[in-house]
PDB file of C-alpha atoms and ligand atoms in Angstrom:
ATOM      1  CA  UNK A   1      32.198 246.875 130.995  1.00 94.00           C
ATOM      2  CA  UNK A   2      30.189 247.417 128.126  1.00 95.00           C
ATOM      3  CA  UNK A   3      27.691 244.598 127.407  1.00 95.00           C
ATOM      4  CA  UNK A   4      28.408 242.109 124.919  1.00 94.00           C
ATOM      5  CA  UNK A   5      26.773 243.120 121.071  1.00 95.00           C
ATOM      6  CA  UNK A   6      25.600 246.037 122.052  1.00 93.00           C
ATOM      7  CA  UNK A   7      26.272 248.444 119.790  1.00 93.00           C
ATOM      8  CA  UNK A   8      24.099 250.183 117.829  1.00 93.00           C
ATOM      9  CA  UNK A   9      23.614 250.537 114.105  1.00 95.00           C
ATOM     10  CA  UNK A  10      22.268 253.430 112.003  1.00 95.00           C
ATOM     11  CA  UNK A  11      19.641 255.534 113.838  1.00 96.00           C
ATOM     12  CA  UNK A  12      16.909 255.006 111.477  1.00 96.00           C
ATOM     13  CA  UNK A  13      17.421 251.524 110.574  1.00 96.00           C
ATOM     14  CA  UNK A  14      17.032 250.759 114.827  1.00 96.00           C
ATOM     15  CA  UNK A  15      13.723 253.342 115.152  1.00 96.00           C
ATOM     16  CA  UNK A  16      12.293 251.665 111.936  1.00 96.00           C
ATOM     17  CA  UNK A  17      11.781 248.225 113.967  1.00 97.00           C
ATOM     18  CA  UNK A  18       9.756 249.685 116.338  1.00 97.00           C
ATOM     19  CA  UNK A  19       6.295 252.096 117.049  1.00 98.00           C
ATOM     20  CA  UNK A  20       8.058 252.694 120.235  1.00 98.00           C
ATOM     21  CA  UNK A  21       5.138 254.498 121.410  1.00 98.00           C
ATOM     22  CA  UNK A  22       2.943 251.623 121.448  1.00 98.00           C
ATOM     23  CA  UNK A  23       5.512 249.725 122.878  1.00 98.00           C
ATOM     24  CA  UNK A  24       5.411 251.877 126.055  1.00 98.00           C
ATOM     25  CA  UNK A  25       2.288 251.455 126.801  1.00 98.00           C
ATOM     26  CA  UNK A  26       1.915 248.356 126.312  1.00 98.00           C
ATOM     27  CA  UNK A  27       4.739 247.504 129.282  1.00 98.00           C
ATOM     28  CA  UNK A  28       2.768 250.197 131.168  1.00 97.00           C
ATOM     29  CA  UNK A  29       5.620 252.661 131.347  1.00 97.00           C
ATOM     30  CA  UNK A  30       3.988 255.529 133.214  1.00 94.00           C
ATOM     31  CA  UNK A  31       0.667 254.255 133.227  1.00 92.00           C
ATOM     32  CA  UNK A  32      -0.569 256.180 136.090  1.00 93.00           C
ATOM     33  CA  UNK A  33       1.745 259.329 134.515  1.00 94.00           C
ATOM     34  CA  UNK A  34       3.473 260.341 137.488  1.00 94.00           C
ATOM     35  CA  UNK A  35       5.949 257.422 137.667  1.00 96.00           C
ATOM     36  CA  UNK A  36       9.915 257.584 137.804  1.00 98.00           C
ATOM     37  CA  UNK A  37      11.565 255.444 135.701  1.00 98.00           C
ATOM     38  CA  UNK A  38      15.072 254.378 134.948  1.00 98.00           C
ATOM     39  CA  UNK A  39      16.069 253.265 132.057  1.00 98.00           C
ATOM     40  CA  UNK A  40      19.199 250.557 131.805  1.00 98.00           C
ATOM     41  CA  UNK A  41      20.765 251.247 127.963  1.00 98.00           C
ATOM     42  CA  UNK A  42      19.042 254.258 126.625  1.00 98.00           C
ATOM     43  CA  UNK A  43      20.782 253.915 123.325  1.00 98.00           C
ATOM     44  CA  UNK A  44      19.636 256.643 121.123  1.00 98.00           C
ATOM     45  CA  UNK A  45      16.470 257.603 123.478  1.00 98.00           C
ATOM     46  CA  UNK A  46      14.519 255.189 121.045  1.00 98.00           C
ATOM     47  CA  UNK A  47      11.927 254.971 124.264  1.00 98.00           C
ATOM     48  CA  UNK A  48      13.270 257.072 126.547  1.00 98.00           C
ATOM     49  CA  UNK A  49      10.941 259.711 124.920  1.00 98.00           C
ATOM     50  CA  UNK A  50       8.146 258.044 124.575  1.00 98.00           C
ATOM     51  CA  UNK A  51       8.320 256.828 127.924  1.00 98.00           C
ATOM     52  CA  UNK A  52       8.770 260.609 129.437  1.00 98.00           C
ATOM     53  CA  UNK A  53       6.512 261.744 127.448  1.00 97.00           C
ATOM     54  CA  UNK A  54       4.003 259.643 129.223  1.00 97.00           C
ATOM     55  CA  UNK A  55       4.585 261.088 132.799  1.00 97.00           C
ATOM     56  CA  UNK A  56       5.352 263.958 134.986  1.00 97.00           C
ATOM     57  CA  UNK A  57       8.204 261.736 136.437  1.00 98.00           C
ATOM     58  CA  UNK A  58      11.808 261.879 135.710  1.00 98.00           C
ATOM     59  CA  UNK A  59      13.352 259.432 133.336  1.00 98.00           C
ATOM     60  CA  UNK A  60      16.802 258.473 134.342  1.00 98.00           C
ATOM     61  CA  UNK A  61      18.305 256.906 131.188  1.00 98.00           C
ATOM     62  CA  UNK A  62      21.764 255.316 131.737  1.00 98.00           C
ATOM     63  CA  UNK A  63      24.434 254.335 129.334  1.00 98.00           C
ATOM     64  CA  UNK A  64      28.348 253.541 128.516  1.00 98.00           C
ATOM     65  CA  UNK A  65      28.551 255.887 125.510  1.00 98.00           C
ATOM     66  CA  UNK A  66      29.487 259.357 125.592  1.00 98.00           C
ATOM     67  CA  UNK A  67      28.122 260.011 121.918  1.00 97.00           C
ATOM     68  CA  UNK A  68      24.909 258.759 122.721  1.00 98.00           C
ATOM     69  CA  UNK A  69      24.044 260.015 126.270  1.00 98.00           C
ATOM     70  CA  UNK A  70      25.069 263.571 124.762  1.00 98.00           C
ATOM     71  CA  UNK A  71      22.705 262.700 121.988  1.00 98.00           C
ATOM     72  CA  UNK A  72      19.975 262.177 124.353  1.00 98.00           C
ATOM     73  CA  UNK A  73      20.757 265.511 126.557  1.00 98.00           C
ATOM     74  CA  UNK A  74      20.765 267.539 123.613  1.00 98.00           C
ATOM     75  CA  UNK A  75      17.339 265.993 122.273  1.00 97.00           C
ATOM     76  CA  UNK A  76      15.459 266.395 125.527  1.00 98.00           C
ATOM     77  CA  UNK A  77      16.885 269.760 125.391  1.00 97.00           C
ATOM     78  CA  UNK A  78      15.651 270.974 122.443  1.00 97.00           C
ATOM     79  CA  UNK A  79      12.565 269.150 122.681  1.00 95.00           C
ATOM     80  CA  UNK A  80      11.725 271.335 125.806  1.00 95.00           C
ATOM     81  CA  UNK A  81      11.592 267.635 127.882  1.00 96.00           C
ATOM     82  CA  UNK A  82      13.212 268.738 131.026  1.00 95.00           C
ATOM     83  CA  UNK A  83      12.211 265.396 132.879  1.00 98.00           C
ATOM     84  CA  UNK A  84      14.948 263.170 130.810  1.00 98.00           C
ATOM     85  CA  UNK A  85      18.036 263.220 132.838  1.00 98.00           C
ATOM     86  CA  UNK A  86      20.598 260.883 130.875  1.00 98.00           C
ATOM     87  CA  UNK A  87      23.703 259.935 132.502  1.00 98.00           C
ATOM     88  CA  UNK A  88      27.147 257.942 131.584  1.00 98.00           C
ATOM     89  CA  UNK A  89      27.356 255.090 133.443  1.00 98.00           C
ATOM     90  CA  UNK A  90      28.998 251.947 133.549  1.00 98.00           C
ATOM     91  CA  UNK A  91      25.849 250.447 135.010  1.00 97.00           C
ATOM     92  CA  UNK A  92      27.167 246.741 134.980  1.00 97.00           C
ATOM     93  CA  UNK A  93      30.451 248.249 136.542  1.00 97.00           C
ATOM     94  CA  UNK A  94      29.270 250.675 138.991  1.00 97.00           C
ATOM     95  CA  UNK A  95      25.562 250.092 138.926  1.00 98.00           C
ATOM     96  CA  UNK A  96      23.182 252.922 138.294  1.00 98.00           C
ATOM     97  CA  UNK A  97      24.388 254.950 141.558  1.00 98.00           C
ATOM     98  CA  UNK A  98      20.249 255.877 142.453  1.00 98.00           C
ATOM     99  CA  UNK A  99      19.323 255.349 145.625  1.00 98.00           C
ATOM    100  CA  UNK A 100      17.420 252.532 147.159  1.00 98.00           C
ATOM    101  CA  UNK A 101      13.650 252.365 146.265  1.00 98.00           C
ATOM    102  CA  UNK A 102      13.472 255.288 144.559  1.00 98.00           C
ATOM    103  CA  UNK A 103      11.918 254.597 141.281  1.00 98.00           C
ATOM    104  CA  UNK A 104       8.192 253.721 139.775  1.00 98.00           C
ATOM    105  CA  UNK A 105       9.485 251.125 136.512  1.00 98.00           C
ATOM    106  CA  UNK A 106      12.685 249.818 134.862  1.00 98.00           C
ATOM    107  CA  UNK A 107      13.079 249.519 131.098  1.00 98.00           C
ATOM    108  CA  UNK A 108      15.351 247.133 129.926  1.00 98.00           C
ATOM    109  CA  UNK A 109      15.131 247.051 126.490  1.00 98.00           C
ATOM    110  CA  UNK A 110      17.182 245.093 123.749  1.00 98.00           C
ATOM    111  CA  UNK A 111      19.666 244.126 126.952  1.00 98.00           C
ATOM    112  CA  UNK A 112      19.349 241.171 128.719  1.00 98.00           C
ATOM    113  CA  UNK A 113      21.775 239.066 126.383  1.00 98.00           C
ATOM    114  CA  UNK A 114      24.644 240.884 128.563  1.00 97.00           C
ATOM    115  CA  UNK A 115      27.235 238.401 130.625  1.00 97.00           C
ATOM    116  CA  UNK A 116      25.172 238.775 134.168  1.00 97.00           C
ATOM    117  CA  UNK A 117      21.519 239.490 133.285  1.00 98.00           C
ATOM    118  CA  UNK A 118      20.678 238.738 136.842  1.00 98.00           C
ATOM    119  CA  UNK A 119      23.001 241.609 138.273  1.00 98.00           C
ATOM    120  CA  UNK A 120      21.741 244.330 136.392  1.00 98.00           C
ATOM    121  CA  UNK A 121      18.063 242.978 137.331  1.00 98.00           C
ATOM    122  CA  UNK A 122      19.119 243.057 141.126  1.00 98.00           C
ATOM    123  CA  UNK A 123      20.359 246.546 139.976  1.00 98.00           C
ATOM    124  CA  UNK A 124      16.916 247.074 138.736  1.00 98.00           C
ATOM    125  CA  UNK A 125      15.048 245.430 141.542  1.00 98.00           C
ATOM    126  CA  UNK A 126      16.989 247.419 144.466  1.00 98.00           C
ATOM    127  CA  UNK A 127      16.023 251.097 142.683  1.00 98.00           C
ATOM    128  CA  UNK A 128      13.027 250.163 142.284  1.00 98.00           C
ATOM    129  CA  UNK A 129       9.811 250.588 145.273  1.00 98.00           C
ATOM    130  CA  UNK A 130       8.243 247.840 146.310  1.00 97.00           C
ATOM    131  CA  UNK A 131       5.221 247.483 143.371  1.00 97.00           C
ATOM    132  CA  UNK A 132       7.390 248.939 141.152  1.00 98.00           C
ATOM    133  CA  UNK A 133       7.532 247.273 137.694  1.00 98.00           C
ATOM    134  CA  UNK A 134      10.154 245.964 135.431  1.00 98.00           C
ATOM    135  CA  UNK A 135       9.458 245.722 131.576  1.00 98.00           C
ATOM    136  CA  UNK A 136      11.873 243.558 129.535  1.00 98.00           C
ATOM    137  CA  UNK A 137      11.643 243.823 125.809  1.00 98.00           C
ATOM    138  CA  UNK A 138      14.200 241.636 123.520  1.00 98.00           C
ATOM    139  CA  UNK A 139      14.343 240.381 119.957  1.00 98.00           C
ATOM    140  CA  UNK A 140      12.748 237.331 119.198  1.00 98.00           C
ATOM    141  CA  UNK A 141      14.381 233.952 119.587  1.00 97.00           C
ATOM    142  CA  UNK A 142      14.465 233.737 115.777  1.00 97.00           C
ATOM    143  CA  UNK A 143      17.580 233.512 113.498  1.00 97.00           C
ATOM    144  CA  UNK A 144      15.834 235.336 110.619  1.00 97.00           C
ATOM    145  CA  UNK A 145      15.328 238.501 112.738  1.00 97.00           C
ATOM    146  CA  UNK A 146      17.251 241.452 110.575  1.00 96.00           C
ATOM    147  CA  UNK A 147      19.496 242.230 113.660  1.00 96.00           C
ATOM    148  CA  UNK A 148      19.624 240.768 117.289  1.00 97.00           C
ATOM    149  CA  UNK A 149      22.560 239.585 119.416  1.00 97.00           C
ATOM    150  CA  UNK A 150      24.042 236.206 118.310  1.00 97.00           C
ATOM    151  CA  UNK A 151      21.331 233.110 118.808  1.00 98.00           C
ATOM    152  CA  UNK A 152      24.254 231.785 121.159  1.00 97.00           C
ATOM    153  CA  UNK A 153      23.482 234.703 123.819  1.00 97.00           C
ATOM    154  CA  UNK A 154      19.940 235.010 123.042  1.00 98.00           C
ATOM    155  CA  UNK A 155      17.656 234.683 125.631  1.00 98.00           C
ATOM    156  CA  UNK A 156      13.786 233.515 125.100  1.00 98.00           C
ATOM    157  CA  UNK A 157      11.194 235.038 127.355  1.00 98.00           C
ATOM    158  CA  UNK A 158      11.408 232.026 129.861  1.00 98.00           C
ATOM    159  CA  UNK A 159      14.837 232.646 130.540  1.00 98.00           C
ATOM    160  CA  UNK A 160      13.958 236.470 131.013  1.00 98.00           C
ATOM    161  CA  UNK A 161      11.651 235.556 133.373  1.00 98.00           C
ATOM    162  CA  UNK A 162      14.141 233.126 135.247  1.00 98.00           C
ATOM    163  CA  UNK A 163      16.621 235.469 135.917  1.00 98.00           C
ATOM    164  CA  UNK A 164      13.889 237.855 136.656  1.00 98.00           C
ATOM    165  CA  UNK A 165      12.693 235.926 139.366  1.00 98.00           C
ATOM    166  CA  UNK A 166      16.403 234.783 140.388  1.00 98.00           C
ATOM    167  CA  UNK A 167      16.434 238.768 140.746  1.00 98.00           C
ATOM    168  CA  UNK A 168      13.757 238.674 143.285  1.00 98.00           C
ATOM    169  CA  UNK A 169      10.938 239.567 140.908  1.00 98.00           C
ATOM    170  CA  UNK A 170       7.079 238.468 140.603  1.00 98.00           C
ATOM    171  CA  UNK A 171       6.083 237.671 137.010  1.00 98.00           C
ATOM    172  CA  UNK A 172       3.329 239.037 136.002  1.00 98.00           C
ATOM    173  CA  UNK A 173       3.100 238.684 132.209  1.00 98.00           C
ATOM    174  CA  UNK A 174       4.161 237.877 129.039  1.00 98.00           C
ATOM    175  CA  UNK A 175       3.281 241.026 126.744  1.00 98.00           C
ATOM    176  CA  UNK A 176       2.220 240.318 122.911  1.00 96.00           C
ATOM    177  CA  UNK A 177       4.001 242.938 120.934  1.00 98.00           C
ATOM    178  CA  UNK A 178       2.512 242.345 117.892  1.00 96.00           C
ATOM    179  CA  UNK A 179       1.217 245.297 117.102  1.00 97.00           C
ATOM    180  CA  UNK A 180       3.878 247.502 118.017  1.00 98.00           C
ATOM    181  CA  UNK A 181       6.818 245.588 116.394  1.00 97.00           C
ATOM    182  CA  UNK A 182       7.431 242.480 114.217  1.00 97.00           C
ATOM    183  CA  UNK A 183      10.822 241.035 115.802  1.00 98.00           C
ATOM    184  CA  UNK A 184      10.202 241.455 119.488  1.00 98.00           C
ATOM    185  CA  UNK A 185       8.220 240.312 122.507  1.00 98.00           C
ATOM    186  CA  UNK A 186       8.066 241.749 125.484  1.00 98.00           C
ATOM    187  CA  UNK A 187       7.590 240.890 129.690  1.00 98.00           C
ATOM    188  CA  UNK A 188       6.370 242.508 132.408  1.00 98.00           C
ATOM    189  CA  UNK A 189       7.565 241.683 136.277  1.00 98.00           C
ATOM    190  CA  UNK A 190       7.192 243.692 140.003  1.00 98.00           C
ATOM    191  CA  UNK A 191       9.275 243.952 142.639  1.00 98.00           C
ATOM    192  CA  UNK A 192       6.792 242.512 145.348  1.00 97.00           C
ATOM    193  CA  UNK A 193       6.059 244.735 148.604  1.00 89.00           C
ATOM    194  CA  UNK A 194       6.883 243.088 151.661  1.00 73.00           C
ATOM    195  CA  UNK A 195       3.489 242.072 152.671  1.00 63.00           C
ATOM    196  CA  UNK A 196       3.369 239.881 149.129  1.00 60.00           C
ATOM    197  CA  UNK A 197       6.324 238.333 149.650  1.00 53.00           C
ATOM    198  CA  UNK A 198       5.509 237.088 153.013  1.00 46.00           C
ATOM    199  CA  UNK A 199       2.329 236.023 151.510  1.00 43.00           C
TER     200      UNK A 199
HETATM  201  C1  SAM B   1      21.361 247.232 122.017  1.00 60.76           C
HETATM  202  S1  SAM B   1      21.394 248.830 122.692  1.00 60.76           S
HETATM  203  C2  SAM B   1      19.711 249.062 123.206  1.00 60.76           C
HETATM  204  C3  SAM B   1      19.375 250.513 123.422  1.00 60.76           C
HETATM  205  C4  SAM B   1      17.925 250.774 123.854  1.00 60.76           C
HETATM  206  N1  SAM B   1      17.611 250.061 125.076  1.00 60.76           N
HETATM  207  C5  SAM B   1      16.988 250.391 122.763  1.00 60.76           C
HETATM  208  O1  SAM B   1      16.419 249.277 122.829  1.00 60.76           O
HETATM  209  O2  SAM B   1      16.814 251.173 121.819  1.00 60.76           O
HETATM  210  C6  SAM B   1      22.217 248.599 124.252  1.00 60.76           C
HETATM  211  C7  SAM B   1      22.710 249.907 124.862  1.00 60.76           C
HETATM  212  O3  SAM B   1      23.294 249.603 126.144  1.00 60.76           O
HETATM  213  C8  SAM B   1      24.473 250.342 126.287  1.00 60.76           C
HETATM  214  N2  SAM B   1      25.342 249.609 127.239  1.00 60.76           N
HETATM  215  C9  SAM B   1      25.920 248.405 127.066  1.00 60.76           C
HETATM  216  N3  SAM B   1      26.617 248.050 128.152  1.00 60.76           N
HETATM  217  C10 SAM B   1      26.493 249.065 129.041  1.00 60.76           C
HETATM  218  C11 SAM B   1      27.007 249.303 130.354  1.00 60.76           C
HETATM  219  N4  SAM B   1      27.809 248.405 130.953  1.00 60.76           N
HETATM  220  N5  SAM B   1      26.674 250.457 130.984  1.00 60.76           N
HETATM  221  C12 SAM B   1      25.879 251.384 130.374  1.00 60.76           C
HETATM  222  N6  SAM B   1      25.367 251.210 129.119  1.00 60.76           N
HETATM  223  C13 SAM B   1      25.660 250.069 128.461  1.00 60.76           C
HETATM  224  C14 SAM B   1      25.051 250.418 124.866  1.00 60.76           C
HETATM  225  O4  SAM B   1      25.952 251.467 124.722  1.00 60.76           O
HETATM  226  C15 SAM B   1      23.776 250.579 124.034  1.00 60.76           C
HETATM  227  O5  SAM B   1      23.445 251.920 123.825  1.00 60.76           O
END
């Protein structure tokens, strides 16, 4: 089931919120620039090619559009990025169909105001290997943003974080955005090894 308000306007109206690039590495996607990373709602590949661009890893971008997801294929393409595999998925349906512990980071971007945030962070936190991060990035709770999901579904970063946890995740920061982006703020969160959790 496709998330509630999540469609996407015009291309260039979305990019021109964002220095998307900055935004990457400021939620240490591919810090280290080897990492995997999966991507829940790639939307137009607004990050997904910054992110791959950052590492030597394969980003698996997921989403419910046809249009888009071709968009994205076609992009990487002709870009000569053979590391951005996007698929169409149903993610909240039929999750993201990666295996177990597989993956380095999770973006999920512009997202989290879906119906069951904390299943598609449990999605998250079982691809993901233990130490492997999850960045959340979502419009400010602000009714004078230019776009954004309803203030209704809205979450603010505290109730990211909840369902984070809920998810099974360690907090580990709230990321300024500030110079990357006007509207937005941004958090970071780990799946905890084994030995941390029993810590
Ligand atoms: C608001 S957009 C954000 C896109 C991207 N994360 C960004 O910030 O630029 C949300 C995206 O999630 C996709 N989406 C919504 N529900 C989905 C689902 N159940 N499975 C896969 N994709 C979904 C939408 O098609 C849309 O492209």
């Amino acid at each position: 089931m496709k998330g509630r308000e999540s469609g996407m306007p015009d291309e260039a109206y979305w990019a021109s919120f964002y220095d998307a690039d900055c935004i990457v590495a400021k939620l240490d996607c591919a810090k280290a620039g080897t990492e995997s990373i999966v991507e829940f709602g790639g939307g137009y590949g607004t990050f997904t090619f910054p992110a791959a661009r950052r590492t030597s890893g394969t980003v698996h971008t997921f989403d419910i559009e046809p249009e888009l997801v071709a968009l994205v294929n076609r992009r990487a393409k002709e870009s000569g990025l053979n590391n951005v595999h996007a698929g169409l998925r149903d993610f909240v349906a039929e999750g993201t169909g990666l295996p177990d512990g597989s993956m380095d980071h999770a973006m999920v971007f512009n997202l989290l105001h879906l119906e069951n945030p904390v299943g598609l962070l449990l999605e998250a936190f079982r691809v993901l290997k233990p130490g492997g991060l999850v960045s959340i990035m979502h419009w400010k709770y602000d009714p004078t943003t230019p776009r954004g999901p309803s203030m209704a579904i809205r979450p603010k970063p505290g109730q990211c974080r909840a369902w984070a946890e809920a998810a099974g995740f360690r907090f580990l920061r709230d990321q300024d955005l500030v110079e990357c982006c006007q509207h937005h703020y941004g958090l970071l969160l780990v799946r905890p090894s084994a030995k941390s959790r029993a810590a």
